[in-house]
CSV table of C-alpha atoms in Angstrom, one decimal:
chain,number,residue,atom,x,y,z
A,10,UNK,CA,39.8,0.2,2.4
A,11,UNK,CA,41.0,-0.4,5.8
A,12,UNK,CA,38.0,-0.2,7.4
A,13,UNK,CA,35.8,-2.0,5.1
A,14,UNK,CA,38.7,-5.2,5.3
A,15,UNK,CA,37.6,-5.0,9.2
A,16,UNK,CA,34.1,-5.0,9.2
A,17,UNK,CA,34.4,-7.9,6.4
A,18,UNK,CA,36.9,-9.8,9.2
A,19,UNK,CA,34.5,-8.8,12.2
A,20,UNK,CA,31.1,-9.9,10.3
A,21,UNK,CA,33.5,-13.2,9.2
A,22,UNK,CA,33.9,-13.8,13.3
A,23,UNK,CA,30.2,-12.9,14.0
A,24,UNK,CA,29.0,-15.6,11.6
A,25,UNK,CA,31.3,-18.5,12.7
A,26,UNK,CA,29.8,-17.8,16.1
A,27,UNK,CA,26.4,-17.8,14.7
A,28,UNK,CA,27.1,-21.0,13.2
A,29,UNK,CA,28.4,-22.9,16.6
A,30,UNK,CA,25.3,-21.2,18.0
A,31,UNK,CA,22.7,-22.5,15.1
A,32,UNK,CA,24.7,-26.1,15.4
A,33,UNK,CA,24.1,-26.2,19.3
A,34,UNK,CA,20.6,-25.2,19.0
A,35,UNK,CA,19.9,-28.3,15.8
A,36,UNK,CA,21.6,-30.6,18.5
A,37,UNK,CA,19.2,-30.2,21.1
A,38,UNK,CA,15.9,-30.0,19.1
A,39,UNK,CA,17.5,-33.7,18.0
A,40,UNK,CA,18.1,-34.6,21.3
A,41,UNK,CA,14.4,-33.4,22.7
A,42,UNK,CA,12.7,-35.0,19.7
A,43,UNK,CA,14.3,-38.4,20.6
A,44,UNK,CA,13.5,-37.6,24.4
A,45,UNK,CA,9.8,-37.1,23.7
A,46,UNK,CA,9.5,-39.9,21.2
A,47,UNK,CA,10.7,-42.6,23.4
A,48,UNK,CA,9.4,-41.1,26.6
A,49,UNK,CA,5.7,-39.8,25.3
A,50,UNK,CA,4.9,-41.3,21.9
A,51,UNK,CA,6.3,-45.0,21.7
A,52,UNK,CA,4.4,-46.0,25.2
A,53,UNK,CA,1.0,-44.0,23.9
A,54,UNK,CA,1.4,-45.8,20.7
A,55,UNK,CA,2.8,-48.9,21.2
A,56,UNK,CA,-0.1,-49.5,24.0
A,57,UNK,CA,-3.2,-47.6,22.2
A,58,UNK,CA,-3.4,-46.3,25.4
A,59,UNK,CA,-5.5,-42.8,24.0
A,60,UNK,CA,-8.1,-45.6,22.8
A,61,UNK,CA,-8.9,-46.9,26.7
A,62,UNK,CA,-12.2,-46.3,27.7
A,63,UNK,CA,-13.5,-45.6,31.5
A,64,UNK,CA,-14.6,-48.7,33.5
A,65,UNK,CA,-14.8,-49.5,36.8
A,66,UNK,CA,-12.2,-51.6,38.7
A,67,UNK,CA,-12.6,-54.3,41.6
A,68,UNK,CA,-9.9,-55.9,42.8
A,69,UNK,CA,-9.8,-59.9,43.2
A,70,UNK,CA,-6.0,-60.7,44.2
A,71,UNK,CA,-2.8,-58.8,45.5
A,72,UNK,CA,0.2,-60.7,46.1
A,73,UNK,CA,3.7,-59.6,46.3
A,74,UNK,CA,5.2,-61.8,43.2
A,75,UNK,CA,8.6,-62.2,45.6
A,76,UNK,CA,10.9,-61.1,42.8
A,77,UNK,CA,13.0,-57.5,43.3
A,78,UNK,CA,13.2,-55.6,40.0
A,79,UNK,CA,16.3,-54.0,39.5
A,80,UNK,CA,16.1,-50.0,39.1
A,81,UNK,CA,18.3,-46.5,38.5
A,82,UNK,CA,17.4,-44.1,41.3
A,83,UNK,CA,20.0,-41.6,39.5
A,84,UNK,CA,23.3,-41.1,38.6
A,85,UNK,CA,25.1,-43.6,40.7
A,86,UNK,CA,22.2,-44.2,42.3
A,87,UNK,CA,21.0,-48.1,41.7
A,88,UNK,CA,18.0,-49.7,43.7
A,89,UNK,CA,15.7,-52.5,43.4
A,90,UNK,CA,11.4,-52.7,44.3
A,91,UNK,CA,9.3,-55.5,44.9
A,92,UNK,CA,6.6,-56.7,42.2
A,93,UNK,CA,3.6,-56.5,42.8
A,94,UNK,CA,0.9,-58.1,41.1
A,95,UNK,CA,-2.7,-57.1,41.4
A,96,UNK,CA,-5.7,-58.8,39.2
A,97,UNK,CA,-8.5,-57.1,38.8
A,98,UNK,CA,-12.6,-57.5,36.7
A,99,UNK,CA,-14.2,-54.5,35.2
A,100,UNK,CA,-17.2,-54.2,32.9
A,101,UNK,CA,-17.2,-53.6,29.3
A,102,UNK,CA,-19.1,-52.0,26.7
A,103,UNK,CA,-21.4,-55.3,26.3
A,104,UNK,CA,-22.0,-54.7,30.4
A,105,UNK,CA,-20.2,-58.0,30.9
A,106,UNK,CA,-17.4,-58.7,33.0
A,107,UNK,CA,-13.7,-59.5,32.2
A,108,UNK,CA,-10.5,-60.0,34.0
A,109,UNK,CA,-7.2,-58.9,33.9
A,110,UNK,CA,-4.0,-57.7,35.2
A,111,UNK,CA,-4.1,-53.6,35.8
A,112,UNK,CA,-0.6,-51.3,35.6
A,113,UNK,CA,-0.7,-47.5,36.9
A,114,UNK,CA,0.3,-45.8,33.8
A,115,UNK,CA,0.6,-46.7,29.6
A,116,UNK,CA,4.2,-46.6,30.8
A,117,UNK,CA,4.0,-49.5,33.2
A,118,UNK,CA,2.3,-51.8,30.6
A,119,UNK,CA,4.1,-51.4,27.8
A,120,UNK,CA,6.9,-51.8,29.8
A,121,UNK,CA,5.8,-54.9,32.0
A,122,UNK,CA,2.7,-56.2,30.4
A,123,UNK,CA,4.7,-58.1,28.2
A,124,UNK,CA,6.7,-59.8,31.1
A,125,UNK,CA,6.0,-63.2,32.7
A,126,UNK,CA,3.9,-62.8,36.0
A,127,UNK,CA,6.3,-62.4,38.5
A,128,UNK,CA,7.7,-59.6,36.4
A,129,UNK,CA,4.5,-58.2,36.0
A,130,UNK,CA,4.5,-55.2,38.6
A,131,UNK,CA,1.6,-52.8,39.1
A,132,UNK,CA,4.0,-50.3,40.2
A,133,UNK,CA,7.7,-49.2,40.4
A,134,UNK,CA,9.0,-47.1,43.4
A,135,UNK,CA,12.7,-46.3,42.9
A,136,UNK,CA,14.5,-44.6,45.2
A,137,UNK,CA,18.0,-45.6,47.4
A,138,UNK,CA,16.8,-47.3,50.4
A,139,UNK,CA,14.9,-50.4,49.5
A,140,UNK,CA,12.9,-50.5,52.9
A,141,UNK,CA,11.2,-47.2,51.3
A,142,UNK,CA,10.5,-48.7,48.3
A,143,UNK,CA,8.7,-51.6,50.1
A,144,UNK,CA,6.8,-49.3,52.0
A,145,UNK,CA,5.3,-47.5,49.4
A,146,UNK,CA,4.5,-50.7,47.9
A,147,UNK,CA,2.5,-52.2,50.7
A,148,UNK,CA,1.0,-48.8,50.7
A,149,UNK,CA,-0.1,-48.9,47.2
A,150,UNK,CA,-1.5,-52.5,48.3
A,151,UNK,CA,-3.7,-50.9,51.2
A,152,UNK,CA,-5.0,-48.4,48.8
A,153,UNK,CA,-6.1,-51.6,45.7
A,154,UNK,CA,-6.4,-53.9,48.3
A,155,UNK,CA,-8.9,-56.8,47.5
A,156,UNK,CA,-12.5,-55.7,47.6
A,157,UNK,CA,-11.6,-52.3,46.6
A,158,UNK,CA,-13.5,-50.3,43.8
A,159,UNK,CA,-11.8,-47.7,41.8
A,160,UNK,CA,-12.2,-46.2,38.3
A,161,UNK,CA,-9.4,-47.5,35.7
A,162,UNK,CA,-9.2,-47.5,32.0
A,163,UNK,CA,-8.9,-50.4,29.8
A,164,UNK,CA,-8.5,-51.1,25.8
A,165,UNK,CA,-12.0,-52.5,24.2
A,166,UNK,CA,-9.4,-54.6,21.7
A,167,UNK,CA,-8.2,-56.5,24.3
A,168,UNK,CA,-9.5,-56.5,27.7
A,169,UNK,CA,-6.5,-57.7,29.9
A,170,UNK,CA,-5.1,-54.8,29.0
A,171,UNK,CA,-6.0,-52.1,31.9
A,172,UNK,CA,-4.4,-49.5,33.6
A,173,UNK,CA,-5.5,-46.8,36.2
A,174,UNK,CA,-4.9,-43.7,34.5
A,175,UNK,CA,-3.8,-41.9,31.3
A,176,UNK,CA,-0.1,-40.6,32.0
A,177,UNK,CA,0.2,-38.8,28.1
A,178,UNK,CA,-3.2,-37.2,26.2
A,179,UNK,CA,-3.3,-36.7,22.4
A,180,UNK,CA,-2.5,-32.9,23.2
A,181,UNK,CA,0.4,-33.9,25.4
A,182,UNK,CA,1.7,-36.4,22.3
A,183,UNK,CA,1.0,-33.7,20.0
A,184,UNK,CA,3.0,-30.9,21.3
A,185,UNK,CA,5.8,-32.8,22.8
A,186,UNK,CA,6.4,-33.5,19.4
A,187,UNK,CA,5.7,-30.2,17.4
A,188,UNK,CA,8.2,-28.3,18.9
A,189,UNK,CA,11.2,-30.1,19.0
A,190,UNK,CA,10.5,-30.3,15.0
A,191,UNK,CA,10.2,-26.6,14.7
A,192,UNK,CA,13.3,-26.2,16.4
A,193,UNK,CA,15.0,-28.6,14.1
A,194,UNK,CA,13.5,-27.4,11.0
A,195,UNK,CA,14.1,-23.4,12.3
A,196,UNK,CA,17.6,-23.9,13.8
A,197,UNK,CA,18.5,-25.5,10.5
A,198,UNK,CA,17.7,-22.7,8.5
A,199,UNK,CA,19.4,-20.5,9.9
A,200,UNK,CA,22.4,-22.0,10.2
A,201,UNK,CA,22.3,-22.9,6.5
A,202,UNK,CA,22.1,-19.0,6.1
A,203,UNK,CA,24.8,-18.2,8.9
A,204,UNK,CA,27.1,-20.4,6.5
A,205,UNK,CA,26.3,-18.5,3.2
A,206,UNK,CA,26.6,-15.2,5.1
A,207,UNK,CA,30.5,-16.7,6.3
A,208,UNK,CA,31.3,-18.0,3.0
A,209,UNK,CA,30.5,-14.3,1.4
A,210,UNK,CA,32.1,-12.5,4.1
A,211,UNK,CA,35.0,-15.0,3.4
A,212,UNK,CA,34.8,-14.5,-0.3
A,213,UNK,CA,34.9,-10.9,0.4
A,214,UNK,CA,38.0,-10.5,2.9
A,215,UNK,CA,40.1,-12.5,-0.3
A,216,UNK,CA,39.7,-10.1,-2.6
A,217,UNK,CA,40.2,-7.0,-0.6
A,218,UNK,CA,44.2,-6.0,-1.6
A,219,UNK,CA,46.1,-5.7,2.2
A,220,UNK,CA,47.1,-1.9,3.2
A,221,UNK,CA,51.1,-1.6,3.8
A,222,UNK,CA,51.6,0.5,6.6
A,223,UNK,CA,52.7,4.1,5.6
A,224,UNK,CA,56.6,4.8,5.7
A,225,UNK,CA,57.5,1.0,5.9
A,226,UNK,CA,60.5,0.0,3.7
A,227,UNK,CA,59.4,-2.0,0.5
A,228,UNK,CA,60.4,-5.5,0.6
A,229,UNK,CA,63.6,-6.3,-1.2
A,230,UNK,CA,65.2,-9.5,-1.2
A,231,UNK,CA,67.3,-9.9,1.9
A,232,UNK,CA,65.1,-7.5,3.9
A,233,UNK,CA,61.9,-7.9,5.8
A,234,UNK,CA,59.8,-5.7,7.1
A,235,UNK,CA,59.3,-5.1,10.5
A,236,UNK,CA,56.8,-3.9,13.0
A,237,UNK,CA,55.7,-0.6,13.0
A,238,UNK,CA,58.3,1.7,14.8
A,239,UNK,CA,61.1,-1.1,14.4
A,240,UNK,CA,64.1,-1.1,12.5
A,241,UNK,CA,64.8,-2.5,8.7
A,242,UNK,CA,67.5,-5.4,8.9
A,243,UNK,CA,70.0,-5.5,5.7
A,244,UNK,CA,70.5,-8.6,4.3
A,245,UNK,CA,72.6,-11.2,5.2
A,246,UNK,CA,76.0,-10.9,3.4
A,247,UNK,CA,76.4,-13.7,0.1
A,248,UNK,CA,79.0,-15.8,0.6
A,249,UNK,CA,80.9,-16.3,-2.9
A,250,UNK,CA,81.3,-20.1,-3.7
A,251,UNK,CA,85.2,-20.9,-3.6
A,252,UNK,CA,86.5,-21.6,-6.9
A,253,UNK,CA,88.5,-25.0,-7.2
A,254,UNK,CA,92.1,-23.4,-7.9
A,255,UNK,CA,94.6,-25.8,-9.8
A,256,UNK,CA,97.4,-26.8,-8.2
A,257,UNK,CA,100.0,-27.0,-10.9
A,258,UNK,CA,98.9,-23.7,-12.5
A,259,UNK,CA,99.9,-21.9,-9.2
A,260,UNK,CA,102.9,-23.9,-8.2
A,261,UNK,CA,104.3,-22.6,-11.4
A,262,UNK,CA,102.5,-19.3,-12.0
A,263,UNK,CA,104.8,-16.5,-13.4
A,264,UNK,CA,104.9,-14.5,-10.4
A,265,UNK,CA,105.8,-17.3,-8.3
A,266,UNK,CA,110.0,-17.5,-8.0
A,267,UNK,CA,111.7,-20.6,-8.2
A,268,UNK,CA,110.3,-24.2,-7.0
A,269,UNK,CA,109.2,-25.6,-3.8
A,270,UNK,CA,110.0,-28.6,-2.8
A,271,UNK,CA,108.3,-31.0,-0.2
């Protein structure tokens, strides 16, 4: 009986750690499935960015818009860039020719394309030194500089809309969100069954009677029992209530010769 109480206790232990285990494991499916969703899908989605279609760019104006956005380089780490703005034309499916205002990345417009024009920035270096940031500004410039011709992509909905390339596919979308949700859903599971497999172990250890030690005293009022190899202690002696005695009785008990007086 002994030993079946300890493997109840030990498989009691091992499920209480596979339930910290199953509850770390739901936490950071949650916390990569909120990653991934504001990260990969809300910039795909909220732009339509996986229904651009390939055009080819031209570039009619770059100007720096003289406003410095703000940026984290890190922890502790703040910076700030300078915007710039560059317009470009590109054909559509009708072979005509629109305008509009191009971004590097589906990340870049949704963040930006709703900004006024001086917040409108084709691109956002963001390290610590700001006179690197500027540089790799006026090098992006160089590279779209006006009169330059470059493939983009750009949304047949609405033409202003353009951007240079693709950052997320439908197969990146896809999967970035498929396995955080397996996680979750698996992770889950199992810890649900971790906490039925605790609360039978649990169940178990009750009902299991508790083996007394061989050749330890029985408990008796007054006594308790010690460690193995220690000593019984007797019980503490009872101390008899006094009785209240009256005072005339034994001032003139029988035994008691002649009278006392104060």
């Amino acid at each position: 009986m002994s030993d079946e109480r300890s493997k109840t206790i030990a498989k009691f232990n091992m499920c209480r750690c596979l339930i910290f285990f199953g509850l770390t494991m739901v936490a950071c499916a949650a916390v990569a499935l909120i990653v991934c969703g504001v990260v990969i899908v809300k910039p795909v989605v909220e732009t339509k960015s996986l229904e651009f279609q390939k055009a080819t760019c031209t570039t009619t104006r770059g100007y720096l818009t003289g406003k410095w956005i703000d940026c984290s380089c890190g922890k502790n780490c703040n910076s700030a860039y300078p915007c710039l703005r560059i317009l470009v034309t590109h054909g559509g499916q009708d072979n005509g020719t629109y305008s509009g205002v191009i971004f590097d990345t589906e990340q870049r417009l949704n963040s930006d394309g709703h900004l006024a024009e001086d917040s409108q920035c084709v691109t956002a270096p963001c390290v610590r030194n700001r006179g690197t940031n500027m540089g790799d500004v006026k090098a992006f410039n160089d590279t779209y500089g006006v009169g330059e011709t470059y493939g983009c992509l750009y949304h047949p909905d609405d033409t202003s809309k353009v951007i240079l390339k693709r950052l997320f596919t439908w197969d990146a979308m896809f999967h970035s969100m498929l396995w955080p949700c397996i996680a979750f859903f698996l992770f889950t599971v199992l810890t649900v069954f971790f906490c039925y497999q605790c609360y039978k172990a649990g169940k178990k250890m009750s009902s299991l009677p508790i083996t007394v030690v061989p050749g330890a005293p029985a408990a008796q009022p007054g006594y308790f029992i010690p460690p193995q190899g220690g000593q019984a202690h007797a019980p503490y002696p009872q101390v008899m209530p006094m009785q209240q005695q009256d005072p005339y009785k034994t001032a003139y008990a029988p035994d008691n010769k002649g009278y006392t007086y104060n």
